[in-house]
Amino acid sequence: FAKWELNDRPGAIAAYRRQKPMPQDTLSELHLVRAQALIDLNAPRASWDAANQALTASPTSLNARLQRGIASFHLTEFADAVADLRAVIAEDDARESAHYWLGLALEWTADAGDAETHLARARALAPERYPVIPELSTSDMQAEISRCVAGLSAEEQALAATVPIMVVELPDLTDLRANPPPLPPFPPTALAMYRDRPLPGQTGLPQGPSIAVYRKNLIRAVTSPAELREQICVTVRHELAHAAG
């Protein structure tokens, strides 16, 4: 636990592995710490396994079920995420993180209409953690990207002129699942993605390189309009760096 508090995620995992048999509740907590660390290390499958072990050791643990739901979300297994997160809220409706992750997961399901209800509930329960950021429309965000590009170096501007930068609401599921196993999916909370070409089955995209900037994810990643403008520019430069190789 000390290593976790010091943000030593690999150390927390190593400490967990050295543990001797112990009471089930304690074992569940250690599995949970491992699950949280593994999400931070972009290992959602291993995080899901650890959260599931925590839940097996302590079947009534809402924290373990919440973490398993979060891991399912990162695995793009959205129906499983929704099931676990709804179960947490059924027992504890004041769990703001469960409402938040449920709202995100619902956007990828047939119940997308309920997403904003849970995101709003999360903001009401924890306004500092989930602040309300003024919406930036697709056209306004595209204009903000143009402003950012205008401030780049001549070399970066020349590259941007050859790579279309498009604003879309959320990632394409095909893109998220493009990694071959055993690599994990790209996170559904990604801010943007560079493509060198469309994947099989994708339509309506430029046939060459392009950059997709995800409007909803960018807005949710910041705490103020000023930070949003800054993050848009940072994201565009980051993806242009991918385009440059």
PDB file of N, CA, C and O in Angstrom, residues 42-44 74-76 172-188 190 193-194 199-200 202:
ATOM      1  N   ASN A  42      -1.604   0.579 -18.404  1.00  0.00           N
ATOM      2  CA  ASN A  42      -2.231   0.222 -19.686  1.00  0.00           C
ATOM      3  C   ASN A  42      -2.210  -1.282 -19.922  1.00  0.00           C
ATOM      4  O   ASN A  42      -1.857  -1.761 -21.003  1.00  0.00           O
ATOM      5  N   ALA A  43      -2.603  -2.007 -18.894  1.00  0.00           N
ATOM      6  CA  ALA A  43      -2.715  -3.460 -18.993  1.00  0.00           C
ATOM      7  C   ALA A  43      -4.127  -3.856 -18.558  1.00  0.00           C
ATOM      8  O   ALA A  43      -4.314  -4.473 -17.499  1.00  0.00           O
ATOM      9  N   PRO A  44      -5.147  -3.517 -19.343  1.00  0.00           N
ATOM     10  CA  PRO A  44      -6.528  -3.721 -18.891  1.00  0.00           C
ATOM     11  C   PRO A  44      -6.909  -5.185 -18.718  1.00  0.00           C
ATOM     12  O   PRO A  44      -7.730  -5.496 -17.852  1.00  0.00           O
ATOM     13  N   HIS A  74     -12.072  -0.384 -20.530  1.00  0.00           N
ATOM     14  CA  HIS A  74     -10.812  -0.219 -21.243  1.00  0.00           C
ATOM     15  C   HIS A  74     -10.546  -1.367 -22.216  1.00  0.00           C
ATOM     16  O   HIS A  74      -9.779  -1.195 -23.177  1.00  0.00           O
ATOM     17  N   LEU A  75     -11.159  -2.496 -21.986  1.00  0.00           N
ATOM     18  CA  LEU A  75     -11.048  -3.621 -22.915  1.00  0.00           C
ATOM     19  C   LEU A  75     -12.047  -3.500 -24.062  1.00  0.00           C
ATOM     20  O   LEU A  75     -12.121  -4.395 -24.911  1.00  0.00           O
ATOM     21  N   THR A  76     -12.830  -2.440 -24.085  1.00  0.00           N
ATOM     22  CA  THR A  76     -13.924  -2.202 -25.041  1.00  0.00           C
ATOM     23  C   THR A  76     -15.001  -3.272 -24.937  1.00  0.00           C
ATOM     24  O   THR A  76     -15.724  -3.524 -25.886  1.00  0.00           O
ATOM     25  N   ASP A 172     -13.495   5.547 -33.269  1.00  0.00           N
ATOM     26  CA  ASP A 172     -14.127   4.461 -34.013  1.00  0.00           C
ATOM     27  C   ASP A 172     -13.725   3.145 -33.345  1.00  0.00           C
ATOM     28  O   ASP A 172     -12.546   2.912 -33.065  1.00  0.00           O
ATOM     29  N   LEU A 173     -14.705   2.291 -33.072  1.00  0.00           N
ATOM     30  CA  LEU A 173     -14.424   1.031 -32.384  1.00  0.00           C
ATOM     31  C   LEU A 173     -13.425   0.178 -33.172  1.00  0.00           C
ATOM     32  O   LEU A 173     -12.598  -0.529 -32.584  1.00  0.00           O
ATOM     33  N   THR A 174     -13.482   0.250 -34.494  1.00  0.00           N
ATOM     34  CA  THR A 174     -12.525  -0.498 -35.313  1.00  0.00           C
ATOM     35  C   THR A 174     -11.101  -0.039 -35.027  1.00  0.00           C
ATOM     36  O   THR A 174     -10.173  -0.854 -34.945  1.00  0.00           O
ATOM     37  N   ASP A 175     -10.904   1.265 -34.864  1.00  0.00           N
ATOM     38  CA  ASP A 175      -9.578   1.785 -34.527  1.00  0.00           C
ATOM     39  C   ASP A 175      -9.124   1.292 -33.157  1.00  0.00           C
ATOM     40  O   ASP A 175      -7.967   0.906 -32.965  1.00  0.00           O
ATOM     41  N   LEU A 176     -10.047   1.341 -32.184  1.00  0.00           N
ATOM     42  CA  LEU A 176      -9.677   0.925 -30.825  1.00  0.00           C
ATOM     43  C   LEU A 176      -9.239  -0.527 -30.778  1.00  0.00           C
ATOM     44  O   LEU A 176      -8.343  -0.890 -30.001  1.00  0.00           O
ATOM     45  N   ARG A 177      -9.849  -1.357 -31.599  1.00  0.00           N
ATOM     46  CA  ARG A 177      -9.548  -2.793 -31.581  1.00  0.00           C
ATOM     47  C   ARG A 177      -8.548  -3.198 -32.661  1.00  0.00           C
ATOM     48  O   ARG A 177      -8.430  -4.380 -32.996  1.00  0.00           O
ATOM     49  N   ALA A 178      -7.807  -2.235 -33.183  1.00  0.00           N
ATOM     50  CA  ALA A 178      -6.893  -2.514 -34.293  1.00  0.00           C
ATOM     51  C   ALA A 178      -5.646  -3.288 -33.864  1.00  0.00           C
ATOM     52  O   ALA A 178      -5.016  -3.958 -34.685  1.00  0.00           O
ATOM     53  N   ASN A 179      -5.270  -3.174 -32.595  1.00  0.00           N
ATOM     54  CA  ASN A 179      -4.068  -3.873 -32.142  1.00  0.00           C
ATOM     55  C   ASN A 179      -4.257  -5.386 -32.190  1.00  0.00           C
ATOM     56  O   ASN A 179      -5.283  -5.898 -31.718  1.00  0.00           O
ATOM     57  N   PRO A 180      -3.293  -6.130 -32.702  1.00  0.00           N
ATOM     58  CA  PRO A 180      -3.405  -7.595 -32.669  1.00  0.00           C
ATOM     59  C   PRO A 180      -3.140  -8.112 -31.265  1.00  0.00           C
ATOM     60  O   PRO A 180      -2.330  -7.530 -30.534  1.00  0.00           O
ATOM     61  N   PRO A 181      -3.814  -9.197 -30.844  1.00  0.00           N
ATOM     62  CA  PRO A 181      -3.516  -9.796 -29.539  1.00  0.00           C
ATOM     63  C   PRO A 181      -2.043 -10.219 -29.511  1.00  0.00           C
ATOM     64  O   PRO A 181      -1.492 -10.583 -30.549  1.00  0.00           O
ATOM     65  N   PRO A 182      -1.401 -10.163 -28.346  1.00  0.00           N
ATOM     66  CA  PRO A 182      -1.975  -9.875 -27.018  1.00  0.00           C
ATOM     67  C   PRO A 182      -1.965  -8.398 -26.639  1.00  0.00           C
ATOM     68  O   PRO A 182      -2.171  -8.079 -25.474  1.00  0.00           O
ATOM     69  N   LEU A 183      -1.696  -7.507 -27.590  1.00  0.00           N
ATOM     70  CA  LEU A 183      -1.707  -6.088 -27.262  1.00  0.00           C
ATOM     71  C   LEU A 183      -3.113  -5.654 -26.853  1.00  0.00           C
ATOM     72  O   LEU A 183      -4.101  -6.145 -27.399  1.00  0.00           O
ATOM     73  N   PRO A 184      -3.217  -4.722 -25.896  1.00  0.00           N
ATOM     74  CA  PRO A 184      -4.551  -4.271 -25.464  1.00  0.00           C
ATOM     75  C   PRO A 184      -5.167  -3.355 -26.504  1.00  0.00           C
ATOM     76  O   PRO A 184      -4.470  -2.798 -27.372  1.00  0.00           O
ATOM     77  N   PRO A 185      -6.477  -3.151 -26.440  1.00  0.00           N
ATOM     78  CA  PRO A 185      -7.102  -2.146 -27.304  1.00  0.00           C
ATOM     79  C   PRO A 185      -6.560  -0.757 -26.973  1.00  0.00           C
ATOM     80  O   PRO A 185      -6.020  -0.523 -25.888  1.00  0.00           O
ATOM     81  N   PHE A 186      -6.704   0.154 -27.909  1.00  0.00           N
ATOM     82  CA  PHE A 186      -6.451   1.548 -27.583  1.00  0.00           C
ATOM     83  C   PHE A 186      -7.544   2.005 -26.616  1.00  0.00           C
ATOM     84  O   PHE A 186      -8.690   1.562 -26.704  1.00  0.00           O
ATOM     85  N   PRO A 187      -7.220   2.883 -25.666  1.00  0.00           N
ATOM     86  CA  PRO A 187      -8.234   3.274 -24.671  1.00  0.00           C
ATOM     87  C   PRO A 187      -9.374   4.070 -25.295  1.00  0.00           C
ATOM     88  O   PRO A 187      -9.138   4.958 -26.117  1.00  0.00           O
ATOM     89  N   PRO A 188     -10.611   3.786 -24.907  1.00  0.00           N
ATOM     90  CA  PRO A 188     -11.749   4.555 -25.414  1.00  0.00           C
ATOM     91  C   PRO A 188     -11.702   6.025 -25.031  1.00  0.00           C
ATOM     92  O   PRO A 188     -12.427   6.831 -25.604  1.00  0.00           O
ATOM     93  N   ALA A 190      -9.048   7.872 -25.430  1.00  0.00           N
ATOM     94  CA  ALA A 190      -7.988   8.507 -26.219  1.00  0.00           C
ATOM     95  C   ALA A 190      -8.426   9.886 -26.693  1.00  0.00           C
ATOM     96  O   ALA A 190      -9.599  10.109 -27.021  1.00  0.00           O
ATOM     97  N   MET A 193      -6.115  10.244 -32.618  1.00  0.00           N
ATOM     98  CA  MET A 193      -5.423   9.102 -33.217  1.00  0.00           C
ATOM     99  C   MET A 193      -4.951   9.455 -34.622  1.00  0.00           C
ATOM    100  O   MET A 193      -5.702  10.051 -35.404  1.00  0.00           O
ATOM    101  N   TYR A 194      -3.702   9.080 -34.905  1.00  0.00           N
ATOM    102  CA  TYR A 194      -3.166   9.213 -36.261  1.00  0.00           C
ATOM    103  C   TYR A 194      -3.360   7.898 -36.995  1.00  0.00           C
ATOM    104  O   TYR A 194      -3.058   6.830 -36.468  1.00  0.00           O
ATOM    105  N   LEU A 199      -8.668   1.427 -41.999  1.00  0.00           N
ATOM    106  CA  LEU A 199      -8.658  -0.017 -41.806  1.00  0.00           C
ATOM    107  C   LEU A 199      -9.733  -0.664 -42.678  1.00  0.00           C
ATOM    108  O   LEU A 199     -10.685   0.007 -43.093  1.00  0.00           O
ATOM    109  N   PRO A 200      -9.609  -1.959 -42.978  1.00  0.00           N
ATOM    110  CA  PRO A 200     -10.651  -2.626 -43.769  1.00  0.00           C
ATOM    111  C   PRO A 200     -12.031  -2.443 -43.144  1.00  0.00           C
ATOM    112  O   PRO A 200     -12.196  -2.599 -41.934  1.00  0.00           O
ATOM    113  N   GLN A 202     -13.659   0.401 -42.949  1.00  0.00           N
ATOM    114  CA  GLN A 202     -13.923   1.800 -42.617  1.00  0.00           C
ATOM    115  C   GLN A 202     -14.220   2.578 -43.895  1.00  0.00           C
ATOM    116  O   GLN A 202     -13.514   2.452 -44.892  1.00  0.00           O
TER     117      GLN A 202
END
